[in-house]
XYZ file of C-alpha atoms in Angstrom:
675
model
C -3.532 51.087 116.591
C -0.150 50.002 118.783
C -0.837 52.128 121.591
C -4.477 50.779 122.102
C -3.311 48.154 124.765
C -0.865 50.732 126.729
C -3.559 53.268 126.781
C -6.361 50.863 128.277
C -3.832 49.524 131.254
C -2.681 52.939 132.045
C -6.353 54.060 132.474
C -7.509 50.983 134.135
C -4.496 50.968 136.421
C -5.570 54.491 137.393
C -9.013 52.821 138.781
C -11.110 53.599 135.711
C -12.881 50.850 135.587
C -16.276 51.628 134.384
C -17.015 52.949 130.830
C -16.177 57.047 130.899
C -18.018 59.548 128.311
C -15.549 60.082 125.650
C -14.495 63.689 126.783
C -13.665 62.544 130.315
C -11.598 59.405 128.815
C -9.505 61.873 125.952
C -9.035 64.651 128.653
C -7.704 62.090 131.563
C -5.224 60.487 129.503
C -3.790 63.859 128.343
C -3.420 65.175 131.561
C -1.807 62.541 132.990
C 0.740 62.228 130.164
C 1.704 65.862 130.496
C 1.812 65.496 134.492
C 3.629 62.514 134.607
C 5.562 61.426 131.542
C 8.830 63.132 132.232
C 9.366 62.565 135.753
C 11.629 59.847 137.404
C 13.565 59.919 140.807
C 15.211 58.134 143.656
C 11.989 57.264 145.140
C 10.910 55.941 141.767
C 13.968 53.886 141.454
C 12.679 52.156 144.817
C 9.388 51.689 143.595
C 10.163 50.438 140.491
C 12.453 47.635 142.021
C 9.692 46.865 144.228
C 7.241 46.286 141.197
C 9.711 44.142 139.370
C 10.368 41.938 142.286
C 6.261 41.041 142.188
C 6.541 37.853 140.398
C 3.612 35.255 139.593
C 1.551 33.661 142.230
C 0.817 30.190 142.146
C -2.256 30.113 144.008
C -4.034 32.699 141.764
C -5.999 30.616 139.136
C -6.034 32.070 135.316
C -6.303 30.046 132.222
C -5.149 26.655 131.798
C -4.416 27.179 128.030
C -4.043 30.334 125.662
C -4.115 30.285 121.958
C -1.935 33.002 120.719
C -3.309 34.568 117.452
C 0.281 36.291 115.805
C 3.525 35.345 114.914
C 7.202 35.822 115.087
C 8.565 38.019 118.182
C 5.254 39.150 119.466
C 4.044 35.621 120.111
C 7.620 34.637 121.740
C 6.935 37.578 123.902
C 3.832 36.409 125.088
C 4.646 32.640 125.260
C 7.672 33.447 127.776
C 5.287 35.319 130.129
C 2.651 32.108 129.586
C 5.314 29.809 130.441
C 6.262 31.848 134.047
C 2.468 31.926 134.632
C 2.281 27.964 134.187
C -0.016 28.364 131.299
C 0.097 26.017 128.601
C 0.381 27.974 125.065
C -1.196 27.000 121.455
C 0.598 28.672 118.387
C -0.892 29.045 115.295
C 1.363 29.227 111.943
C 1.277 29.585 108.163
C 2.689 26.526 106.302
C 6.122 28.663 105.630
C 6.138 29.688 109.307
C 6.042 25.813 110.397
C 9.485 25.605 112.041
C 9.192 29.357 113.409
C 10.559 30.063 116.793
C 7.443 30.695 118.044
C 5.627 27.489 116.943
C 8.804 25.693 118.526
C 8.335 27.667 121.732
C 4.480 26.784 122.021
C 3.240 23.582 123.687
C 1.063 23.172 120.419
C 0.778 24.334 117.110
C -2.147 24.468 114.384
C -1.208 25.523 110.589
C -4.137 27.515 109.669
C -3.607 28.485 106.066
C -1.010 29.405 103.357
C 1.448 32.193 103.614
C -0.717 35.158 102.746
C -1.761 37.007 105.905
C -5.399 37.063 104.378
C -5.351 33.268 104.289
C -3.625 32.179 107.461
C -3.136 34.987 109.883
C -6.079 36.877 109.055
C -8.185 33.668 108.539
C -10.904 34.068 111.351
C -12.683 30.297 110.390
C -9.352 28.599 110.465
C -8.490 30.114 113.894
C -11.823 29.657 115.382
C -11.263 25.803 114.173
C -7.754 25.745 116.029
C -9.568 27.183 119.058
C -12.308 24.465 118.936
C -9.453 21.670 118.620
C -7.233 22.335 121.021
C -9.946 23.462 123.459
C -8.304 26.673 124.336
C -9.850 29.079 127.216
C -8.348 32.283 125.756
C -7.280 34.010 123.045
C -4.271 36.486 122.876
C -4.254 38.522 119.679
C -0.938 40.140 120.213
C -0.498 43.261 118.293
C -1.747 44.055 114.749
C -3.426 41.291 112.625
C -7.091 40.739 114.534
C -5.892 42.295 117.877
C -8.302 45.205 116.836
C -11.085 43.186 114.707
C -14.295 43.619 116.869
C -15.611 40.735 114.779
C -12.994 38.501 115.855
C -13.786 39.544 119.269
C -17.620 38.974 118.904
C -16.960 34.951 117.569
C -14.890 34.388 120.505
C -17.550 35.949 122.801
C -20.434 33.898 121.386
C -17.868 30.631 121.814
C -17.427 31.387 125.287
C -13.424 32.266 124.609
C -12.044 34.900 126.284
C -10.557 37.592 124.269
C -7.164 39.082 126.221
C -7.867 42.532 124.628
C -10.498 45.428 124.720
C -14.202 44.541 124.429
C -15.869 45.556 121.030
C -16.707 48.973 122.349
C -13.398 49.947 122.866
C -11.987 48.600 119.753
C -14.700 50.406 118.004
C -13.584 53.279 119.542
C -9.737 53.170 119.622
C -8.634 50.689 116.953
C -10.145 52.361 113.809
C -8.979 55.586 112.878
C -12.055 56.966 111.583
C -14.084 56.222 114.478
C -11.199 57.336 116.777
C -11.055 60.879 115.237
C -14.744 61.346 115.977
C -14.396 60.234 119.254
C -11.661 62.767 119.843
C -13.853 65.640 117.994
C -16.775 64.869 120.246
C -14.327 65.511 123.159
C -13.290 68.537 121.914
C -9.886 67.345 121.169
C -8.100 69.379 118.520
C -7.340 66.839 115.233
C -5.693 67.250 112.078
C -8.345 68.558 109.169
C -9.371 66.163 107.195
C -11.989 64.011 105.676
C -13.170 61.501 108.383
C -15.652 59.183 106.294
C -14.853 56.363 104.129
C -12.862 57.144 100.748
C -15.003 55.419 98.115
C -12.783 55.209 95.096
C -9.800 57.191 93.507
C -12.090 59.876 92.096
C -13.519 60.994 95.496
C -10.222 60.915 96.968
C -8.593 63.572 94.450
C -11.609 65.505 95.111
C -11.514 65.467 99.016
C -7.617 66.264 98.582
C -8.394 69.428 96.679
C -11.049 70.633 99.161
C -8.373 69.606 102.187
C -5.392 71.182 100.308
C -1.928 69.227 99.240
C -0.124 68.039 100.554
C -2.679 65.196 102.191
C -1.671 62.070 103.697
C -3.857 59.076 102.875
C -4.217 56.345 105.689
C -5.573 53.002 105.902
C -8.305 53.267 108.847
C -7.468 49.607 110.362
C -4.082 50.114 109.632
C -0.609 50.729 111.920
C 3.042 50.249 111.453
C 3.154 52.507 108.540
C 1.387 50.086 106.305
C -1.307 51.642 103.997
C 0.141 55.155 104.354
C 1.144 57.550 101.230
C 1.718 61.008 101.159
C 0.066 62.835 97.955
C 1.336 66.270 96.630
C -0.854 66.337 93.697
C -3.884 64.361 91.812
C -1.872 61.626 90.167
C -0.213 61.074 93.498
C -3.525 60.750 95.172
C -4.685 58.276 92.759
C -2.025 55.908 92.944
C -1.894 56.610 96.711
C -5.432 55.235 96.954
C -4.692 52.513 94.965
C -1.894 51.394 96.405
C -2.630 52.120 100.073
C -6.212 50.351 99.948
C -4.376 46.868 98.358
C -1.872 46.989 101.204
C -4.707 47.655 103.752
C -7.038 44.726 102.463
C -3.471 42.425 102.244
C -1.980 43.643 105.741
C -5.322 44.278 107.705
C -8.202 42.388 105.771
C -9.763 46.131 105.497
C -9.174 48.332 102.655
C -11.177 51.509 104.103
C -9.355 54.779 104.022
C -9.103 58.164 105.072
C -7.803 61.429 104.290
C -6.152 64.166 106.122
C -3.907 67.007 105.862
C -0.255 66.249 105.781
C 1.566 68.243 108.498
C 4.871 69.033 107.083
C 8.208 68.807 109.258
C 6.218 67.435 112.574
C 7.613 66.501 115.674
C 5.880 62.939 116.191
C 5.035 61.759 119.586
C 3.159 58.582 120.424
C 1.574 57.744 123.714
C 1.975 54.278 123.601
C 5.850 54.521 125.023
C 6.221 51.218 123.256
C 5.468 47.491 125.143
C 9.213 46.701 126.010
C 10.116 50.242 126.633
C 7.237 50.622 129.027
C 8.262 47.364 130.951
C 11.947 48.368 131.073
C 11.020 52.006 133.285
C 8.280 50.623 134.979
C 9.430 47.104 136.167
C 5.843 45.624 135.116
C 5.055 42.567 132.854
C 2.087 44.025 130.723
C 1.281 40.692 129.300
C 0.875 39.112 132.509
C -1.347 42.164 133.959
C -3.424 41.644 130.656
C -4.235 37.735 131.275
C -4.886 38.734 135.121
C -7.245 41.316 134.097
C -8.882 39.176 131.145
C -9.767 36.546 134.020
C -11.045 39.227 135.947
C -8.656 40.061 138.778
C -8.185 43.988 139.733
C -4.925 45.305 138.763
C -2.303 45.123 141.682
C -1.208 48.817 141.331
C -2.752 52.159 141.034
C -1.276 54.925 138.846
C 0.795 56.324 141.625
C 2.695 53.180 141.949
C 3.590 53.090 138.431
C 6.590 55.835 138.187
C 9.199 56.313 135.283
C 12.518 54.563 136.425
C 15.188 55.718 133.981
C 15.254 55.564 130.333
C 14.556 53.253 127.608
C 15.237 53.486 123.988
C 14.231 50.859 121.573
C 15.606 50.227 117.704
C 13.628 48.016 115.254
C 16.142 45.759 113.561
C 14.852 44.939 110.466
C 15.987 43.074 107.484
C 16.225 45.850 105.169
C 18.898 47.647 102.709
C 19.191 50.795 104.740
C 21.452 52.418 101.599
C 18.371 51.625 99.166
C 15.367 54.287 99.722
C 16.293 54.097 103.676
C 15.222 50.261 103.645
C 13.971 48.231 100.918
C 13.748 44.685 102.441
C 15.605 41.611 102.016
C 15.158 37.942 102.467
C 17.357 34.735 102.884
C 18.494 32.295 105.754
C 20.502 33.328 108.712
C 23.731 31.386 108.916
C 24.613 33.204 112.071
C 22.649 35.229 114.706
C 23.891 36.447 118.062
C 22.080 38.705 120.243
C 23.973 41.305 122.306
C 22.319 40.150 125.780
C 25.506 39.592 127.374
C 25.822 43.358 127.771
C 24.513 45.275 130.737
C 21.040 46.809 130.267
C 20.073 45.077 127.167
C 16.866 43.258 125.951
C 16.022 41.519 122.971
C 12.481 40.781 121.664
C 13.003 38.426 118.764
C 11.252 35.618 117.085
C 14.545 34.928 115.052
C 17.244 32.239 115.553
C 20.330 30.895 113.577
C 19.090 29.101 110.570
C 15.818 31.067 110.468
C 14.201 32.366 107.150
C 13.345 35.864 106.560
C 10.304 35.702 103.902
C 8.968 37.864 101.503
C 5.242 37.312 103.111
C 5.428 39.107 106.573
C 7.030 42.129 108.051
C 10.850 41.851 107.541
C 11.630 42.544 111.333
C 14.307 40.885 112.828
C 13.839 42.004 116.564
C 12.997 45.244 118.870
C 16.526 45.948 120.438
C 15.843 47.839 123.855
C 18.353 49.337 126.018
C 17.840 51.171 129.341
C 19.868 53.260 131.750
C 19.822 55.637 134.643
C 19.442 58.435 131.721
C 18.738 59.046 128.004
C 22.621 59.619 127.574
C 23.512 56.313 129.166
C 20.531 54.506 127.534
C 21.843 55.592 123.964
C 25.545 54.733 124.758
C 24.226 51.261 125.550
C 22.274 51.045 122.437
C 25.592 52.192 120.421
C 27.490 49.058 122.129
C 24.739 46.714 121.650
C 24.407 47.711 117.914
C 28.171 46.907 117.635
C 27.719 43.439 119.140
C 25.042 42.208 117.017
C 25.745 39.351 114.992
C 23.388 38.712 111.910
C 24.920 36.983 108.762
C 23.521 34.938 106.068
C 25.428 32.412 104.035
C 29.119 33.152 104.008
C 29.898 34.109 100.132
C 33.828 33.265 100.605
C 32.703 29.674 100.712
C 31.608 30.177 97.153
C 34.196 31.988 96.226
C 32.598 35.349 95.058
C 33.137 38.778 96.215
C 29.501 39.615 96.689
C 26.011 38.227 96.261
C 26.081 40.674 93.420
C 28.700 38.735 91.429
C 26.514 35.574 91.957
C 23.201 37.245 90.616
C 25.199 38.566 87.800
C 26.314 35.313 86.403
C 22.601 34.063 86.323
C 21.270 37.258 84.549
C 19.218 37.535 82.369
C 17.911 34.265 83.128
C 17.732 34.000 87.108
C 15.242 31.781 87.375
C 16.156 29.926 90.489
C 15.149 32.702 92.823
C 18.429 33.360 94.314
C 18.399 36.080 96.612
C 21.015 38.956 97.676
C 21.507 37.617 101.051
C 20.146 39.100 104.503
C 20.770 42.925 104.807
C 19.950 44.712 107.921
C 19.724 48.278 109.049
C 22.158 48.311 111.986
C 24.418 50.902 110.150
C 21.510 53.257 109.754
C 20.229 52.905 113.236
C 24.007 53.506 114.719
C 24.111 56.518 112.571
C 20.965 57.860 113.863
C 21.449 57.058 117.441
C 24.997 59.208 117.636
C 24.006 62.308 115.403
C 24.085 65.078 117.407
C 20.838 66.334 115.998
C 19.228 63.276 117.420
C 21.163 63.299 120.883
C 20.167 66.917 121.235
C 16.168 65.865 120.914
C 16.268 67.765 117.434
C 14.346 65.804 115.082
C 11.226 65.544 113.115
C 9.402 62.979 110.826
C 11.632 64.727 107.870
C 14.984 63.767 110.013
C 15.882 61.138 107.349
C 15.574 63.456 104.439
C 17.111 66.450 105.963
C 20.166 64.498 107.549
C 20.778 62.363 104.332
C 19.137 64.367 101.283
C 21.191 62.017 99.042
C 20.332 58.985 100.467
C 22.123 57.114 103.129
C 25.877 56.369 102.839
C 26.964 54.692 106.100
C 29.288 56.184 108.395
C 31.312 58.974 107.276
C 34.750 58.169 109.010
C 37.064 60.920 110.458
C 40.493 60.522 109.684
C 41.594 59.135 113.073
C 38.522 56.707 112.495
C 40.215 55.965 108.941
C 43.592 55.221 110.313
C 41.898 52.971 113.115
C 40.001 50.794 110.352
C 43.042 50.607 108.439
C 45.486 49.755 111.312
C 42.936 46.970 112.242
C 42.414 45.852 108.670
C 46.240 45.145 108.460
C 46.318 43.407 111.437
C 43.499 41.015 111.017
C 45.405 40.404 107.686
C 48.643 39.724 109.191
C 47.231 37.704 111.897
C 45.568 35.391 109.327
C 48.904 35.011 107.441
C 50.462 33.711 110.414
C 48.029 31.421 111.353
C 48.171 30.271 107.871
C 51.672 29.099 108.522
C 51.102 26.304 111.033
C 49.113 23.696 110.597
C 48.433 21.204 113.235
C 50.520 17.890 112.852
C 52.089 19.033 109.593
C 54.687 21.369 107.823
C 53.405 23.416 105.306
C 54.985 25.923 102.906
C 54.665 29.695 103.801
C 53.257 32.001 101.477
C 55.485 34.422 103.269
C 58.794 34.199 104.961
C 58.179 33.275 108.631
C 61.088 35.641 109.979
C 59.477 38.712 108.362
C 59.844 41.568 110.768
C 57.774 43.992 109.108
C 54.768 43.600 106.448
C 54.679 46.227 103.823
C 51.411 46.379 102.573
C 49.101 48.171 100.319
C 45.251 48.829 101.341
C 42.595 50.103 99.075
C 39.716 51.834 100.810
C 36.883 53.759 98.851
C 39.452 53.886 95.659
C 42.266 55.399 97.659
C 45.507 53.511 98.172
C 46.895 53.710 101.627
C 50.771 52.451 102.425
C 50.734 50.351 105.659
C 53.630 48.913 107.681
C 52.784 46.407 110.275
C 55.178 44.421 112.939
C 53.959 42.236 115.678
C 55.137 41.293 119.171
C 52.616 38.605 120.256
C 48.834 39.814 120.573
C 50.478 43.411 120.093
C 50.625 45.103 116.464
C 52.760 48.446 116.025
C 50.951 50.137 112.725
C 52.010 52.738 110.382
C 49.376 54.221 108.457
C 50.263 56.662 106.081
C 52.766 58.058 108.534
C 50.755 57.609 111.737
C 51.660 55.244 114.188
C 48.631 53.185 116.224
C 49.108 50.487 118.675
C 46.462 47.666 118.160
C 46.026 44.641 120.383
C 43.182 42.141 120.616
C 42.936 38.193 121.168
C 42.947 37.410 117.363
C 40.789 34.570 117.470
C 39.757 34.608 114.171
C 37.135 31.755 114.813
C 34.703 34.199 116.629
C 32.139 36.601 114.973
C 33.148 39.499 117.495
C 36.668 40.869 117.758
C 37.309 43.274 120.786
C 39.985 45.174 119.691
C 42.041 47.805 121.586
C 43.522 50.826 119.679
C 45.492 52.961 121.435
C 43.582 52.605 124.664
C 40.390 52.890 122.729
C 38.401 50.091 122.524
C 36.260 48.888 119.379
C 34.288 45.984 118.588
C 34.230 44.883 114.841
C 33.468 41.940 113.020
C 35.557 40.515 110.123
C 32.621 39.228 107.585
C 34.957 37.816 105.132
C 38.375 37.430 103.868
C 39.331 36.252 100.839
C 42.635 34.902 99.094
C 42.965 37.584 96.933
C 43.032 40.086 99.429
C 39.686 41.599 99.853
C 38.204 41.975 103.084
C 34.860 42.858 104.495
C 34.803 44.667 108.173
C 32.011 46.182 110.125
C 33.618 49.181 111.981
C 31.428 51.514 113.799
C 27.940 49.793 112.423
C 29.273 50.220 108.868
C 30.389 47.634 106.595
C 33.748 48.481 104.597
C 35.283 46.726 101.807
C 39.044 46.978 101.723
C 41.643 45.380 99.508
C 44.905 44.203 101.197
C 47.749 43.368 99.214
C 51.783 43.427 100.172
C 53.304 45.845 98.129
C 54.791 43.772 95.493
C 51.392 42.407 94.956
C 50.133 45.624 94.476
C 52.530 46.747 91.953
C 51.989 43.676 89.692
C 48.039 44.569 89.963
C 48.494 47.720 88.548
C 48.916 45.420 85.006
C 45.747 43.641 85.436
C 42.823 45.213 83.239
C 39.563 46.786 85.320
C 35.958 45.077 84.431
C 34.088 47.564 82.291
C 30.501 48.617 84.084
C 27.467 46.763 82.726
C 25.144 49.020 80.706
C 21.910 48.853 82.842
C 19.584 51.738 81.171
C 17.862 49.357 78.993
C 16.936 46.953 81.310
C 14.386 47.131 84.856
C 15.504 44.723 87.661
C 13.650 43.882 90.706
C 15.380 45.898 93.570
C 13.857 43.817 95.882
C 12.512 40.334 96.349
C 8.788 39.949 96.204
C 5.511 39.247 94.152
C 4.517 40.834 90.831
C 1.119 42.473 91.820
C 0.735 43.798 87.986
C 2.289 44.417 84.787
C 1.449 47.811 82.727
C 3.045 47.119 79.399
C 3.995 44.577 77.000
C 6.373 43.900 74.117
C 6.049 46.649 71.363
C 4.562 49.486 73.647
C 6.365 52.999 73.825
C 7.013 53.861 77.309
C 8.318 57.286 78.815
C 11.147 57.834 81.432
C 9.121 57.727 84.776
C 6.053 55.623 83.562
C 5.114 52.665 85.891
C 6.205 49.266 84.278
C 5.138 47.037 87.205
C 4.181 46.875 90.635
C 6.009 44.873 93.114
C 4.941 43.837 96.788
C 7.264 42.822 99.401
C 6.545 42.582 103.293
C 3.288 43.978 102.748
C 4.415 47.187 100.720
C 3.322 47.831 97.165
C 6.199 49.345 94.923
C 5.727 51.054 91.670
C 8.803 50.225 89.425
C 9.005 52.708 86.373
C 10.956 53.239 83.139
C 14.484 54.641 83.425
C 14.386 56.282 79.986
C 12.151 56.397 77.044
C 11.783 53.691 75.031
C 10.334 50.532 72.955
C 9.588 47.686 75.232
C 11.820 44.516 73.683
C 10.416 42.063 76.318
C 8.630 41.181 79.418
C 10.180 38.304 81.426
C 7.661 37.978 84.487
C 3.591 38.005 84.736
C 1.213 39.146 87.880
C 1.580 36.526 90.391
C 5.309 35.485 89.967
C 7.885 35.475 92.559
C 11.093 37.387 92.093
C 14.148 37.984 93.852
C 16.732 40.735 93.995
C 18.409 41.819 90.647
C 15.633 39.421 88.568
C 14.935 40.948 85.330
C 11.562 42.159 84.633
C 11.433 44.131 81.588
C 13.891 44.835 78.610
C 13.979 48.355 76.472
C 15.071 48.321 72.916
């Protein structure tokens, strides 16, 4: 439960140091939230500035060395505070994480096993051995993994190592969904109807689901972050949900226990946890520092009255996911360029990524937590919009290889792509940006069905208005002309220009979304005058094509765009308003001649099942010669701790199977062929 620490800190800060009866504990938290949650004022601003100025006291002795039992951006965040406090740190890592950022930041690092979390970050024996080896005095578990494992806390206590986290009683009460629901019921707090014991098997899951009434939610008792959760609308989905949720829970948390409760359709989901960076932005506190001090035995320096809410903060989780596939199928690869928008005001980024970092199939595909804050919600959202536009996340440049897309590279290797070549790192910035500017979201009119309601046919990217379309075409034509002009000048040499250097006007044809547009562009230094289908626009910029970000002024409107690729054949990819648009720019003559080129026919994929994502084959349900029906499960792929059932697209006989359980597959890899 991600909100465990925040709840404990809030209650302890209010002076509730002793163990309270559960009824009083739950009511205290609820009443405080209702009374103080939405308030902030000028007085709050003054208090918050005072709190943020409270730094580390070098005369206050805490720990000499802390081992951080986590990875990624969580470990990096903890290490930053430890450095500020003069505490040495020990990082643990799996073999594939050996060159990760958190490993480089720490003073020492110990490998605790191979890539799977059950053999490394959940391997208590290996972590305990690392603690003994490095003589760490305390362990910060971060969030997730072993942070809510009472057995781990007990092992540390036996070795006289301080656990920078709640005691075993608190973990038992709050870190386990089954126990926390029982605690809430005892405190007479309303809870969602359901079965609060451990579900033994799929048959019992179906019986319980029928008693509760469909739809139901199947949850991992020790889970969090959406892992080990499935919605079931009938018996068949309950059986599948039990299987997948228990396997994901065992893989992610080392605990396969499940509970079942009624699924609330169209709810407004509110979590009391305000999320670690968001809390720090609006309070001015360093929560990790407070955790370390409390674990050492020091009292908190502030009462609840000293901790108001100052302003507003919003967090977007930037993931290595393809939002155009089921709102976010994971992707993997290596980042060639990575630039965080921390140069903008009111922006914070918590990440464990740098240029050259690998996004692995073994762990959560989070790239970073992107946080913006301002005086109110409107300002925080506007800053988030700018931050997303200024975020640079790129993998290997495809233009170096001479291909239009990774799909072309993989297509050449089909049906025998045994190289494990992936489709490159994609990210969810386009979807994040669309959500924060959506009128329903801006008004606060949203529920957990927001995505399915707003995008019933799936996410398609930003829908351009007529004005925005003209702006994009004007920017694209200006970029094309700027690159052509640059190509005419080669330092120290003379080159034969492709187009006459004294050309005053550039008559171009631009294809966008299968529509051809007539564009005429002329330039006067850095300023371009562009006629797009009869509409005139003025575009200015520095036109430094070597920079990943380009600030462009279009008739007084400032836009930040990214030119992701340019090719000699006229194809160009531009990130504009968060979405990547592919355009083809040709001179008028080249466009006329291009009409005589034959189009490549579409590939028939109805008889093949290819992996939609990189991952590991968990199970194969068919063999050559088997008859399968449309929608029947063919295999199961596990990617980033989530298990996905791959089904047949049509009825037919299995011709061949190209994978087996345990195989690592890439996006686009052929799995099964039908006759």
